[in-house]
Amino acid sequence: MRPFFEVVARRTQRDPARALEESLAELPAADRAVLARPDVRENVLANVAEVFRRGGAGMSDDALTLAKPWGFRPADVTATVHLWHGGADTVWPIGV
């Protein structure tokens, strides 16, 4: 997984705006509309640049951590939990 995120990191470092544009096609219309706002776009571009500033290792580690067993079953959590999730989210489906 790390090699994939290293490629993403290099592409993003070279041209963050282009990387964002290419990723927009995968997003639902509501997300694309929000990202069309200049203030939001500027903020997202700054964050994307920072995420990949030192390469793809951090993003790779995050993805692997999410994919590994958590050491507990979510059904065993007894505290109140509020889950916010967009119904049209195609990037991180609710089952993930």
Coordinates of C-alpha atoms in Angstrom, one line a residue:
M1 CA 0.0 0.0 0.0
R2 CA 2.9 2.4 0.7
P3 CA 4.1 2.4 -2.9
F4 CA 0.7 3.5 -4.0
F5 CA 0.6 6.4 -1.5
E6 CA 4.1 7.4 -2.4
V7 CA 3.0 7.8 -6.1
V8 CA 0.0 9.9 -4.9
A9 CA 2.3 12.0 -2.7
R10 CA 4.6 12.8 -5.6
R11 CA 1.8 13.7 -7.9
T12 CA 0.2 15.9 -5.2
Q13 CA 3.5 17.6 -4.4
R14 CA 4.0 18.5 -8.0
D15 CA 0.6 19.9 -8.6
P16 CA -1.9 19.9 -5.7
A17 CA -4.6 21.6 -7.7
R18 CA -4.5 19.0 -10.5
A19 CA -4.5 16.2 -7.9
L20 CA -7.6 17.7 -6.4
E21 CA -9.3 18.1 -9.8
E22 CA -8.6 14.5 -10.7
S23 CA -10.1 13.3 -7.4
L24 CA -13.3 15.3 -7.8
A25 CA -14.6 12.9 -10.4
E26 CA -14.9 10.2 -7.7
L27 CA -16.9 12.4 -5.3
P28 CA -20.7 12.9 -5.0
A29 CA -22.2 16.0 -6.5
A30 CA -22.7 17.6 -3.1
D31 CA -19.0 17.3 -2.3
R32 CA -18.0 18.7 -5.6
A33 CA -20.4 21.7 -5.1
V34 CA -18.8 22.4 -1.7
L35 CA -15.3 22.1 -3.1
A36 CA -16.2 24.6 -5.9
R37 CA -16.3 27.3 -3.2
P38 CA -13.0 29.2 -3.3
D39 CA -12.6 29.4 0.5
V40 CA -13.2 25.6 0.9
R41 CA -11.0 24.8 -2.1
E42 CA -8.1 26.9 -0.7
N43 CA -8.4 25.2 2.7
V44 CA -8.5 21.7 1.2
L45 CA -5.5 22.4 -1.1
A46 CA -3.5 23.5 1.9
N47 CA -4.5 20.4 3.9
V48 CA -3.7 18.1 1.0
A49 CA -0.3 19.7 0.5
E50 CA 0.4 19.2 4.2
V51 CA -0.8 15.6 4.3
F52 CA 1.7 14.6 1.6
R53 CA 4.5 17.1 2.4
R54 CA 6.8 14.3 3.7
G55 CA 5.6 11.6 1.3
G56 CA 2.9 9.0 1.4
A57 CA 4.0 7.0 4.5
G58 CA 1.6 8.7 6.9
M59 CA -1.4 8.2 4.7
S60 CA -0.4 4.6 4.1
D61 CA -0.1 4.0 7.8
D62 CA -3.5 5.5 8.4
A63 CA -5.1 3.3 5.7
L64 CA -3.5 0.2 7.1
T65 CA -4.6 1.1 10.6
L66 CA -8.2 1.4 9.5
A67 CA -8.0 -1.9 7.7
K68 CA -6.6 -3.9 10.7
P69 CA -8.7 -5.4 13.4
W70 CA -9.3 -2.8 16.1
G71 CA -9.0 -5.1 19.1
F72 CA -12.7 -4.8 19.9
R73 CA -16.0 -5.2 18.3
P74 CA -17.9 -1.9 17.7
A75 CA -21.1 -3.7 18.9
D76 CA -19.4 -4.1 22.3
V77 CA -19.1 -0.3 22.8
T78 CA -21.6 0.7 25.6
A79 CA -21.1 4.4 25.5
T80 CA -23.4 6.6 23.3
V81 CA -21.8 7.0 19.9
H82 CA -23.0 9.4 17.2
L83 CA -21.9 8.4 13.7
W84 CA -22.0 11.1 11.0
H85 CA -21.9 9.8 7.5
G86 CA -23.0 11.2 4.2
G87 CA -25.6 9.0 2.5
A88 CA -23.9 9.6 -0.9
D89 CA -20.3 9.0 0.4
T90 CA -18.6 6.8 -2.2
V91 CA -15.1 7.2 -0.8
W92 CA -15.6 5.7 2.6
P93 CA -18.7 3.5 2.6
I94 CA -20.5 3.1 5.9
G95 CA -19.3 -0.6 6.1
V96 CA -15.7 0.5 6.2

